[in-house]
Amino acid sequence: MLPKFLARRLRWGATMAVAGVVITNRHDSTRWWEFLRRTARRGGELGSPQWRTEVRVRAAVTMDRTLRRSPTIKDIVVDDDEVLLFVEGAVGPDVVRHLGSLQRVKGIREVRCVELVDAPIEIAEGTSVAD
């Protein structure tokens, strides 16, 4: 067993290393976080093939440095055998060149970029809005 003072310092160093990786890859970390939140809200779909395919696509994006660090890609959605990349603003030619790596993922036939527009404000049912 490690002495207490050494264990505390190693834990601190590991925490700082993880924080550094998350900050460096903040765009990809945000996309993964939103995916995990969305999956948790939906409930028991963890075993579905659709979910596994989406995890594979997200892992392919994480492994590709250009796609991982692209600030224009806001979210990734897999619909059957099609990947939809929701982008904000113009997609650079470097990102377009790397989209072929997503088509090599098992079960993916097509990759499309969809421009993200301002979504309407959701109003809870039973709430009235006064003009």
Short mmCIF file of N, CA, C and O in Angstrom, two decimals:
data_model
loop_
_atom_site.label_atom_id
_atom_site.label_comp_id
_atom_site.label_asym_id
_atom_site.label_seq_id
_atom_site.Cartn_x
_atom_site.Cartn_y
_atom_site.Cartn_z
N MET A 1 0.83 -1.18 0.00
CA MET A 1 0.00 0.00 0.00
C MET A 1 0.88 1.25 0.00
O MET A 1 1.92 1.29 0.64
N LEU A 2 0.42 2.26 -0.74
CA LEU A 2 1.18 3.50 -0.82
C LEU A 2 0.97 4.33 0.44
O LEU A 2 -0.10 4.34 1.03
N PRO A 3 2.00 5.03 0.86
CA PRO A 3 1.81 5.96 1.98
C PRO A 3 0.76 7.01 1.62
O PRO A 3 0.58 7.35 0.46
N LYS A 4 0.08 7.50 2.63
CA LYS A 4 -1.04 8.42 2.43
C LYS A 4 -0.64 9.68 1.67
O LYS A 4 -1.33 10.12 0.75
N PHE A 5 0.51 10.27 2.00
CA PHE A 5 0.92 11.51 1.33
C PHE A 5 1.22 11.27 -0.15
O PHE A 5 0.95 12.11 -0.99
N LEU A 6 1.74 10.10 -0.50
CA LEU A 6 2.03 9.79 -1.91
C LEU A 6 0.74 9.50 -2.67
O LEU A 6 0.59 9.94 -3.82
N ALA A 7 -0.18 8.81 -2.05
CA ALA A 7 -1.46 8.50 -2.70
C ALA A 7 -2.23 9.77 -3.02
O ALA A 7 -2.82 9.90 -4.09
N ARG A 8 -2.22 10.74 -2.10
CA ARG A 8 -2.91 12.01 -2.34
C ARG A 8 -2.30 12.75 -3.52
O ARG A 8 -3.00 13.31 -4.34
N ARG A 9 -0.99 12.75 -3.61
CA ARG A 9 -0.32 13.46 -4.70
C ARG A 9 -0.57 12.77 -6.04
O ARG A 9 -0.75 13.43 -7.06
N LEU A 10 -0.60 11.45 -6.06
CA LEU A 10 -0.89 10.72 -7.30
C LEU A 10 -2.33 10.96 -7.74
O LEU A 10 -2.60 11.12 -8.93
N ARG A 11 -3.25 10.98 -6.79
CA ARG A 11 -4.66 11.24 -7.12
C ARG A 11 -4.80 12.64 -7.69
O ARG A 11 -5.52 12.86 -8.66
N TRP A 12 -4.13 13.61 -7.10
CA TRP A 12 -4.16 14.99 -7.59
C TRP A 12 -3.59 15.07 -9.01
O TRP A 12 -4.16 15.71 -9.88
N GLY A 13 -2.48 14.40 -9.24
CA GLY A 13 -1.88 14.40 -10.58
C GLY A 13 -2.78 13.75 -11.61
O GLY A 13 -2.91 14.24 -12.74
N ALA A 14 -3.42 12.64 -11.26
CA ALA A 14 -4.33 11.97 -12.19
C ALA A 14 -5.54 12.84 -12.50
O ALA A 14 -5.99 12.92 -13.65
N THR A 15 -6.05 13.52 -11.48
CA THR A 15 -7.19 14.42 -11.68
C THR A 15 -6.81 15.55 -12.63
O THR A 15 -7.58 15.90 -13.53
N MET A 16 -5.65 16.12 -12.46
CA MET A 16 -5.20 17.21 -13.33
C MET A 16 -4.96 16.72 -14.76
O MET A 16 -5.26 17.44 -15.71
N ALA A 17 -4.45 15.51 -14.91
CA ALA A 17 -4.24 14.95 -16.25
C ALA A 17 -5.57 14.76 -16.98
O ALA A 17 -5.70 15.11 -18.16
N VAL A 18 -6.56 14.21 -16.29
CA VAL A 18 -7.88 14.02 -16.90
C VAL A 18 -8.50 15.37 -17.23
O VAL A 18 -9.07 15.54 -18.32
N ALA A 19 -8.39 16.34 -16.35
CA ALA A 19 -8.93 17.68 -16.61
C ALA A 19 -8.25 18.31 -17.83
O ALA A 19 -8.91 18.95 -18.65
N GLY A 20 -6.96 18.11 -17.96
CA GLY A 20 -6.24 18.64 -19.12
C GLY A 20 -6.71 18.04 -20.43
O GLY A 20 -6.88 18.74 -21.43
N VAL A 21 -6.95 16.73 -20.43
CA VAL A 21 -7.44 16.06 -21.64
C VAL A 21 -8.85 16.54 -21.99
O VAL A 21 -9.15 16.81 -23.15
N VAL A 22 -9.70 16.69 -21.00
CA VAL A 22 -11.07 17.15 -21.24
C VAL A 22 -11.06 18.59 -21.78
O VAL A 22 -11.80 18.91 -22.71
N ILE A 23 -10.23 19.44 -21.22
CA ILE A 23 -10.18 20.83 -21.68
C ILE A 23 -9.59 20.91 -23.09
O ILE A 23 -10.09 21.66 -23.93
N THR A 24 -8.58 20.13 -23.37
CA THR A 24 -7.97 20.14 -24.69
C THR A 24 -8.96 19.70 -25.76
O THR A 24 -9.00 20.26 -26.85
N ASN A 25 -9.77 18.70 -25.44
CA ASN A 25 -10.75 18.17 -26.39
C ASN A 25 -12.16 18.55 -25.96
O ASN A 25 -13.07 17.72 -25.95
N ARG A 26 -12.36 19.81 -25.63
CA ARG A 26 -13.63 20.23 -25.05
C ARG A 26 -14.81 20.07 -26.00
O ARG A 26 -15.92 19.80 -25.55
N HIS A 27 -14.60 20.24 -27.30
CA HIS A 27 -15.72 20.09 -28.23
C HIS A 27 -16.20 18.64 -28.25
O HIS A 27 -17.40 18.37 -28.18
N ASP A 28 -15.27 17.71 -28.32
CA ASP A 28 -15.63 16.30 -28.33
C ASP A 28 -16.18 15.87 -26.97
O ASP A 28 -17.14 15.09 -26.90
N SER A 29 -15.62 16.39 -25.90
CA SER A 29 -16.12 16.05 -24.56
C SER A 29 -17.56 16.52 -24.40
O SER A 29 -18.39 15.81 -23.81
N THR A 30 -17.88 17.69 -24.92
CA THR A 30 -19.25 18.20 -24.85
C THR A 30 -20.20 17.31 -25.63
O THR A 30 -21.31 17.02 -25.16
N ARG A 31 -19.78 16.87 -26.82
CA ARG A 31 -20.65 15.99 -27.62
C ARG A 31 -20.89 14.66 -26.91
O ARG A 31 -22.01 14.15 -26.90
N TRP A 32 -19.84 14.09 -26.31
CA TRP A 32 -20.01 12.83 -25.56
C TRP A 32 -20.92 13.04 -24.37
O TRP A 32 -21.77 12.20 -24.06
N TRP A 33 -20.78 14.15 -23.66
CA TRP A 33 -21.60 14.43 -22.49
C TRP A 33 -23.07 14.53 -22.88
O TRP A 33 -23.95 13.99 -22.21
N GLU A 34 -23.36 15.26 -23.96
CA GLU A 34 -24.75 15.39 -24.43
C GLU A 34 -25.32 14.03 -24.84
O GLU A 34 -26.48 13.73 -24.59
N PHE A 35 -24.50 13.22 -25.48
CA PHE A 35 -24.94 11.86 -25.87
C PHE A 35 -25.27 11.03 -24.64
O PHE A 35 -26.31 10.36 -24.60
N LEU A 36 -24.45 11.08 -23.62
CA LEU A 36 -24.71 10.31 -22.40
C LEU A 36 -25.96 10.82 -21.68
O LEU A 36 -26.76 10.02 -21.18
N ARG A 37 -26.15 12.11 -21.65
CA ARG A 37 -27.37 12.67 -21.04
C ARG A 37 -28.61 12.23 -21.80
O ARG A 37 -29.62 11.85 -21.20
N ARG A 38 -28.55 12.30 -23.13
CA ARG A 38 -29.69 11.92 -23.95
C ARG A 38 -30.01 10.43 -23.78
O ARG A 38 -31.16 10.03 -23.68
N THR A 39 -28.99 9.60 -23.71
CA THR A 39 -29.18 8.17 -23.53
C THR A 39 -29.77 7.87 -22.17
O THR A 39 -30.66 7.02 -22.04
N ALA A 40 -29.32 8.56 -21.14
CA ALA A 40 -29.85 8.34 -19.79
C ALA A 40 -31.31 8.74 -19.70
O ALA A 40 -32.10 8.09 -19.03
N ARG A 41 -31.70 9.81 -20.39
CA ARG A 41 -33.09 10.24 -20.38
C ARG A 41 -34.00 9.24 -21.08
O ARG A 41 -35.13 9.03 -20.67
N ARG A 42 -33.52 8.63 -22.16
CA ARG A 42 -34.33 7.68 -22.91
C ARG A 42 -34.52 6.36 -22.18
O ARG A 42 -35.47 5.65 -22.41
N GLY A 43 -33.57 5.99 -21.36
CA GLY A 43 -33.71 4.76 -20.60
C GLY A 43 -33.14 3.55 -21.32
O GLY A 43 -32.11 3.62 -21.94
N GLY A 44 -33.85 2.43 -21.27
CA GLY A 44 -33.31 1.12 -21.63
C GLY A 44 -32.97 0.84 -23.06
O GLY A 44 -33.32 -0.22 -23.56
N GLU A 45 -32.30 1.70 -23.77
CA GLU A 45 -31.91 1.40 -25.14
C GLU A 45 -30.42 1.04 -25.27
O GLU A 45 -29.88 0.99 -26.36
N LEU A 46 -29.77 0.77 -24.16
CA LEU A 46 -28.33 0.51 -24.19
C LEU A 46 -27.96 -0.72 -25.01
O LEU A 46 -26.88 -0.77 -25.56
N GLY A 47 -28.82 -1.70 -25.09
CA GLY A 47 -28.47 -2.92 -25.82
C GLY A 47 -28.84 -2.89 -27.29
O GLY A 47 -28.55 -3.84 -28.01
N SER A 48 -29.45 -1.83 -27.75
CA SER A 48 -29.93 -1.80 -29.14
C SER A 48 -28.77 -1.64 -30.12
O SER A 48 -27.75 -1.01 -29.83
N PRO A 49 -28.93 -2.24 -31.31
CA PRO A 49 -27.87 -2.09 -32.33
C PRO A 49 -27.67 -0.64 -32.77
O PRO A 49 -26.56 -0.24 -33.10
N GLN A 50 -28.75 0.15 -32.75
CA GLN A 50 -28.65 1.57 -33.11
C GLN A 50 -27.71 2.30 -32.15
O GLN A 50 -26.88 3.10 -32.56
N TRP A 51 -27.83 2.00 -30.87
CA TRP A 51 -26.99 2.63 -29.87
C TRP A 51 -25.53 2.24 -30.06
O TRP A 51 -24.63 3.07 -29.98
N ARG A 52 -25.28 0.96 -30.33
CA ARG A 52 -23.90 0.50 -30.55
C ARG A 52 -23.28 1.17 -31.77
O ARG A 52 -22.10 1.53 -31.76
N THR A 53 -24.07 1.31 -32.83
CA THR A 53 -23.57 1.97 -34.04
C THR A 53 -23.22 3.42 -33.75
O THR A 53 -22.19 3.92 -34.20
N GLU A 54 -24.06 4.09 -32.97
CA GLU A 54 -23.77 5.49 -32.64
C GLU A 54 -22.51 5.60 -31.79
O GLU A 54 -21.71 6.52 -31.99
N VAL A 55 -22.29 4.67 -30.89
CA VAL A 55 -21.06 4.69 -30.09
C VAL A 55 -19.84 4.47 -31.00
O VAL A 55 -18.81 5.13 -30.84
N ARG A 56 -19.96 3.56 -31.97
CA ARG A 56 -18.85 3.34 -32.92
C ARG A 56 -18.54 4.60 -33.72
O ARG A 56 -17.38 4.93 -33.95
N VAL A 57 -19.59 5.29 -34.18
CA VAL A 57 -19.40 6.52 -34.97
C VAL A 57 -18.74 7.59 -34.10
O VAL A 57 -17.79 8.26 -34.52
N ARG A 58 -19.23 7.74 -32.88
CA ARG A 58 -18.63 8.74 -31.98
C ARG A 58 -17.18 8.40 -31.65
O ARG A 58 -16.34 9.28 -31.54
N ALA A 59 -16.87 7.11 -31.51
CA ALA A 59 -15.49 6.71 -31.27
C ALA A 59 -14.62 7.02 -32.49
O ALA A 59 -13.47 7.45 -32.34
N ALA A 60 -15.17 6.84 -33.70
CA ALA A 60 -14.42 7.19 -34.92
C ALA A 60 -14.15 8.68 -34.98
O ALA A 60 -13.06 9.11 -35.38
N VAL A 61 -15.11 9.50 -34.56
CA VAL A 61 -14.91 10.95 -34.52
C VAL A 61 -13.84 11.29 -33.49
O VAL A 61 -12.97 12.13 -33.73
N THR A 62 -13.88 10.62 -32.35
CA THR A 62 -12.89 10.88 -31.30
C THR A 62 -11.48 10.49 -31.76
O THR A 62 -10.51 11.17 -31.41
N MET A 63 -11.36 9.44 -32.53
CA MET A 63 -10.04 8.99 -32.99
C MET A 63 -9.47 9.87 -34.10
O MET A 63 -8.27 9.86 -34.33
N ASP A 64 -10.32 10.60 -34.81
CA ASP A 64 -9.86 11.48 -35.89
C ASP A 64 -9.63 12.87 -35.31
O ASP A 64 -10.55 13.54 -34.87
N ARG A 65 -8.39 13.31 -35.32
CA ARG A 65 -8.02 14.57 -34.67
C ARG A 65 -8.75 15.78 -35.25
O ARG A 65 -9.18 16.66 -34.52
N THR A 66 -8.92 15.81 -36.56
CA THR A 66 -9.59 16.95 -37.20
C THR A 66 -11.06 17.03 -36.80
O THR A 66 -11.56 18.09 -36.46
N LEU A 67 -11.75 15.90 -36.85
CA LEU A 67 -13.17 15.89 -36.49
C LEU A 67 -13.36 16.12 -35.00
O LEU A 67 -14.30 16.79 -34.58
N ARG A 68 -12.47 15.57 -34.19
CA ARG A 68 -12.58 15.69 -32.74
C ARG A 68 -12.49 17.15 -32.30
O ARG A 68 -13.21 17.60 -31.42
N ARG A 69 -11.62 17.91 -32.94
CA ARG A 69 -11.39 19.29 -32.51
C ARG A 69 -12.18 20.33 -33.31
O ARG A 69 -11.99 21.53 -33.10
N SER A 70 -13.04 19.88 -34.21
CA SER A 70 -13.80 20.82 -35.03
C SER A 70 -14.87 21.52 -34.20
O SER A 70 -15.77 20.88 -33.67
N PRO A 71 -14.80 22.85 -34.10
CA PRO A 71 -15.81 23.57 -33.33
C PRO A 71 -17.14 23.70 -34.09
O PRO A 71 -18.15 24.06 -33.49
N THR A 72 -17.15 23.43 -35.39
CA THR A 72 -18.39 23.57 -36.16
C THR A 72 -19.34 22.40 -35.95
O THR A 72 -20.55 22.56 -36.08
N ILE A 73 -18.83 21.21 -35.61
CA ILE A 73 -19.70 20.05 -35.38
C ILE A 73 -20.28 20.17 -33.99
O ILE A 73 -19.57 20.12 -33.00
N LYS A 74 -21.60 20.31 -33.92
CA LYS A 74 -22.26 20.49 -32.63
C LYS A 74 -22.81 19.18 -32.08
O LYS A 74 -22.83 18.98 -30.87
N ASP A 75 -23.34 18.31 -32.94
CA ASP A 75 -23.88 17.03 -32.45
C ASP A 75 -23.85 16.01 -33.57
O ASP A 75 -23.77 16.36 -34.75
N ILE A 76 -23.92 14.75 -33.17
CA ILE A 76 -23.88 13.63 -34.11
C ILE A 76 -25.08 12.75 -33.79
O ILE A 76 -25.31 12.40 -32.64
N VAL A 77 -25.84 12.41 -34.82
CA VAL A 77 -26.99 11.53 -34.65
C VAL A 77 -26.91 10.44 -35.70
O VAL A 77 -26.62 10.71 -36.87
N VAL A 78 -27.15 9.20 -35.28
CA VAL A 78 -27.16 8.07 -36.20
C VAL A 78 -28.61 7.65 -36.38
O VAL A 78 -29.31 7.36 -35.41
N ASP A 79 -29.07 7.65 -37.63
CA ASP A 79 -30.44 7.25 -37.96
C ASP A 79 -30.35 6.07 -38.93
O ASP A 79 -30.05 6.25 -40.10
N ASP A 80 -30.58 4.87 -38.40
CA ASP A 80 -30.43 3.60 -39.14
C ASP A 80 -29.00 3.49 -39.67
O ASP A 80 -28.09 3.30 -38.92
N ASP A 81 -28.81 3.66 -41.00
CA ASP A 81 -27.47 3.52 -41.57
C ASP A 81 -26.93 4.86 -42.06
O ASP A 81 -26.05 4.91 -42.89
N GLU A 82 -27.45 5.95 -41.53
CA GLU A 82 -27.05 7.28 -41.95
C GLU A 82 -26.57 8.09 -40.74
O GLU A 82 -27.17 8.04 -39.67
N VAL A 83 -25.47 8.82 -40.93
CA VAL A 83 -24.94 9.69 -39.89
C VAL A 83 -25.27 11.12 -40.25
O VAL A 83 -24.99 11.57 -41.36
N LEU A 84 -25.88 11.82 -39.29
CA LEU A 84 -26.17 13.24 -39.47
C LEU A 84 -25.27 14.03 -38.55
O LEU A 84 -25.30 13.86 -37.33
N LEU A 85 -24.46 14.89 -39.14
CA LEU A 85 -23.61 15.79 -38.36
C LEU A 85 -24.28 17.15 -38.34
O LEU A 85 -24.44 17.78 -39.38
N PHE A 86 -24.71 17.58 -37.17
CA PHE A 86 -25.31 18.90 -37.05
C PHE A 86 -24.18 19.90 -36.89
O PHE A 86 -23.40 19.82 -35.94
N VAL A 87 -24.08 20.82 -37.85
CA VAL A 87 -22.99 21.78 -37.85
C VAL A 87 -23.54 23.19 -37.71
O VAL A 87 -24.69 23.46 -38.05
N GLU A 88 -22.70 24.07 -37.20
CA GLU A 88 -23.06 25.47 -37.05
C GLU A 88 -22.04 26.28 -37.83
O GLU A 88 -20.86 26.25 -37.53
N GLY A 89 -22.51 26.96 -38.84
CA GLY A 89 -21.61 27.73 -39.68
C GLY A 89 -21.06 26.89 -40.83
O GLY A 89 -21.52 25.79 -41.12
N ALA A 90 -20.04 27.43 -41.48
CA ALA A 90 -19.45 26.77 -42.64
C ALA A 90 -18.52 25.64 -42.21
O ALA A 90 -17.76 25.77 -41.27
N VAL A 91 -18.61 24.54 -42.93
CA VAL A 91 -17.73 23.40 -42.67
C VAL A 91 -16.51 23.54 -43.55
O VAL A 91 -16.62 23.70 -44.76
N GLY A 92 -15.34 23.48 -42.95
CA GLY A 92 -14.10 23.63 -43.69
C GLY A 92 -13.77 22.42 -44.54
O GLY A 92 -14.28 21.32 -44.30
N PRO A 93 -12.93 22.60 -45.55
CA PRO A 93 -12.57 21.48 -46.43
C PRO A 93 -11.81 20.38 -45.70
O PRO A 93 -11.89 19.22 -46.08
N ASP A 94 -11.11 20.73 -44.63
CA ASP A 94 -10.40 19.70 -43.88
C ASP A 94 -11.38 18.74 -43.19
O ASP A 94 -11.14 17.54 -43.13
N VAL A 95 -12.50 19.26 -42.71
CA VAL A 95 -13.52 18.41 -42.08
C VAL A 95 -14.18 17.52 -43.13
O VAL A 95 -14.38 16.33 -42.91
N VAL A 96 -14.49 18.09 -44.29
CA VAL A 96 -15.13 17.32 -45.36
C VAL A 96 -14.24 16.17 -45.80
O VAL A 96 -14.71 15.06 -46.05
N ARG A 97 -12.94 16.41 -45.87
CA ARG A 97 -12.00 15.35 -46.27
C ARG A 97 -12.01 14.18 -45.30
O ARG A 97 -11.81 13.04 -45.68
N HIS A 98 -12.25 14.46 -44.04
CA HIS A 98 -12.18 13.42 -43.01
C HIS A 98 -13.51 12.70 -42.78
O HIS A 98 -13.55 11.75 -42.01
N LEU A 99 -14.58 13.12 -43.45
CA LEU A 99 -15.86 12.46 -43.26
C LEU A 99 -15.88 11.04 -43.81
O LEU A 99 -16.69 10.22 -43.40
N GLY A 100 -14.97 10.73 -44.72
CA GLY A 100 -14.87 9.37 -45.27
C GLY A 100 -14.54 8.35 -44.20
O GLY A 100 -14.92 7.17 -44.30
N SER A 101 -13.85 8.77 -43.14
CA SER A 101 -13.52 7.83 -42.06
C SER A 101 -14.78 7.36 -41.35
O SER A 101 -14.81 6.26 -40.80
N LEU A 102 -15.83 8.16 -41.36
CA LEU A 102 -17.09 7.75 -40.73
C LEU A 102 -17.84 6.74 -41.59
O LEU A 102 -18.58 5.91 -41.07
N GLN A 103 -17.64 6.80 -42.91
CA GLN A 103 -18.31 5.83 -43.78
C GLN A 103 -17.69 4.44 -43.67
O GLN A 103 -18.31 3.46 -44.06
N ARG A 104 -16.51 4.35 -43.12
CA ARG A 104 -15.88 3.04 -42.94
C ARG A 104 -16.35 2.32 -41.68
O ARG A 104 -15.99 1.18 -41.46
N VAL A 105 -17.17 2.99 -40.87
CA VAL A 105 -17.72 2.36 -39.67
C VAL A 105 -18.75 1.32 -40.11
O VAL A 105 -19.57 1.58 -40.99
N LYS A 106 -18.70 0.16 -39.48
CA LYS A 106 -19.61 -0.94 -39.82
C LYS A 106 -21.06 -0.50 -39.64
O LYS A 106 -21.45 0.00 -38.59
N GLY A 107 -21.86 -0.67 -40.68
CA GLY A 107 -23.28 -0.35 -40.63
C GLY A 107 -23.63 1.04 -41.11
O GLY A 107 -24.80 1.41 -41.13
N ILE A 108 -22.65 1.84 -41.53
CA ILE A 108 -22.92 3.20 -41.99
C ILE A 108 -22.81 3.26 -43.51
O ILE A 108 -21.83 2.81 -44.09
N ARG A 109 -23.86 3.79 -44.13
CA ARG A 109 -23.89 3.89 -45.58
C ARG A 109 -23.65 5.32 -46.05
O ARG A 109 -23.00 5.56 -47.06
N GLU A 110 -24.18 6.30 -45.32
CA GLU A 110 -24.11 7.69 -45.77
C GLU A 110 -23.81 8.62 -44.60
O GLU A 110 -24.26 8.39 -43.48
N VAL A 111 -23.06 9.68 -44.89
CA VAL A 111 -22.75 10.72 -43.90
C VAL A 111 -23.19 12.05 -44.49
O VAL A 111 -22.81 12.39 -45.61
N ARG A 112 -24.03 12.78 -43.73
CA ARG A 112 -24.51 14.08 -44.20
C ARG A 112 -24.29 15.13 -43.14
O ARG A 112 -24.37 14.85 -41.95
N CYS A 113 -24.02 16.36 -43.59
CA CYS A 113 -23.94 17.51 -42.69
C CYS A 113 -25.24 18.28 -42.79
O CYS A 113 -25.72 18.57 -43.88
N VAL A 114 -25.82 18.59 -41.65
CA VAL A 114 -27.07 19.34 -41.58
C VAL A 114 -26.79 20.61 -40.81
O VAL A 114 -26.27 20.55 -39.69
N GLU A 115 -27.13 21.76 -41.42
CA GLU A 115 -26.87 23.02 -40.73
C GLU A 115 -27.87 23.20 -39.60
O GLU A 115 -29.07 23.01 -39.76
N LEU A 116 -27.35 23.55 -38.45
CA LEU A 116 -28.15 23.73 -37.25
C LEU A 116 -28.75 25.13 -37.29
O LEU A 116 -28.04 26.11 -37.45
N VAL A 117 -30.05 25.20 -37.18
CA VAL A 117 -30.74 26.49 -37.15
C VAL A 117 -31.31 26.68 -35.76
O VAL A 117 -31.44 25.73 -34.99
N ASP A 118 -31.69 27.89 -35.46
CA ASP A 118 -32.27 28.17 -34.14
C ASP A 118 -33.55 27.36 -33.98
O ASP A 118 -34.47 27.46 -34.79
N ALA A 119 -33.58 26.55 -32.95
CA ALA A 119 -34.76 25.73 -32.68
C ALA A 119 -35.81 26.57 -31.98
O ALA A 119 -35.48 27.49 -31.23
N PRO A 120 -37.08 26.25 -32.22
CA PRO A 120 -38.13 27.00 -31.50
C PRO A 120 -38.07 26.69 -30.01
O PRO A 120 -37.62 25.64 -29.59
N ILE A 121 -38.53 27.63 -29.22
CA ILE A 121 -38.54 27.47 -27.78
C ILE A 121 -39.62 26.47 -27.41
O ILE A 121 -40.77 26.58 -27.85
N GLU A 122 -39.25 25.47 -26.60
CA GLU A 122 -40.22 24.48 -26.16
C GLU A 122 -41.01 25.05 -24.99
O GLU A 122 -40.43 25.59 -24.05
N ILE A 123 -42.32 24.90 -25.06
CA ILE A 123 -43.19 25.39 -23.99
C ILE A 123 -43.85 24.19 -23.35
O ILE A 123 -44.40 23.33 -24.05
N ALA A 124 -43.79 24.13 -22.05
CA ALA A 124 -44.37 22.99 -21.34
C ALA A 124 -45.88 22.96 -21.56
O ALA A 124 -46.52 24.00 -21.67
N GLU A 125 -46.43 21.75 -21.60
CA GLU A 125 -47.86 21.59 -21.83
C GLU A 125 -48.64 22.21 -20.67
O GLU A 125 -48.30 22.08 -19.51
N GLY A 126 -49.70 22.92 -21.03
CA GLY A 126 -50.52 23.55 -20.01
C GLY A 126 -50.07 24.95 -19.65
O GLY A 126 -50.70 25.62 -18.84
N THR A 127 -48.99 25.43 -20.27
CA THR A 127 -48.49 26.77 -19.98
C THR A 127 -49.03 27.73 -21.03
O THR A 127 -48.97 27.44 -22.22
N SER A 128 -49.54 28.85 -20.60
CA SER A 128 -50.04 29.84 -21.55
C SER A 128 -49.00 30.92 -21.73
O SER A 128 -48.27 31.27 -20.80
N VAL A 129 -48.95 31.46 -22.93
CA VAL A 129 -48.00 32.53 -23.23
C VAL A 129 -48.80 33.78 -23.54
O VAL A 129 -49.60 33.80 -24.48
N ALA A 130 -48.62 34.81 -22.76
CA ALA A 130 -49.32 36.07 -22.98
C ALA A 130 -48.56 36.92 -23.97
O ALA A 130 -47.33 37.00 -23.92
N ASP A 131 -49.28 37.55 -24.89
CA ASP A 131 -48.63 38.42 -25.89
C ASP A 131 -48.20 39.71 -25.30
O ASP A 131 -48.66 40.38 -24.58
#
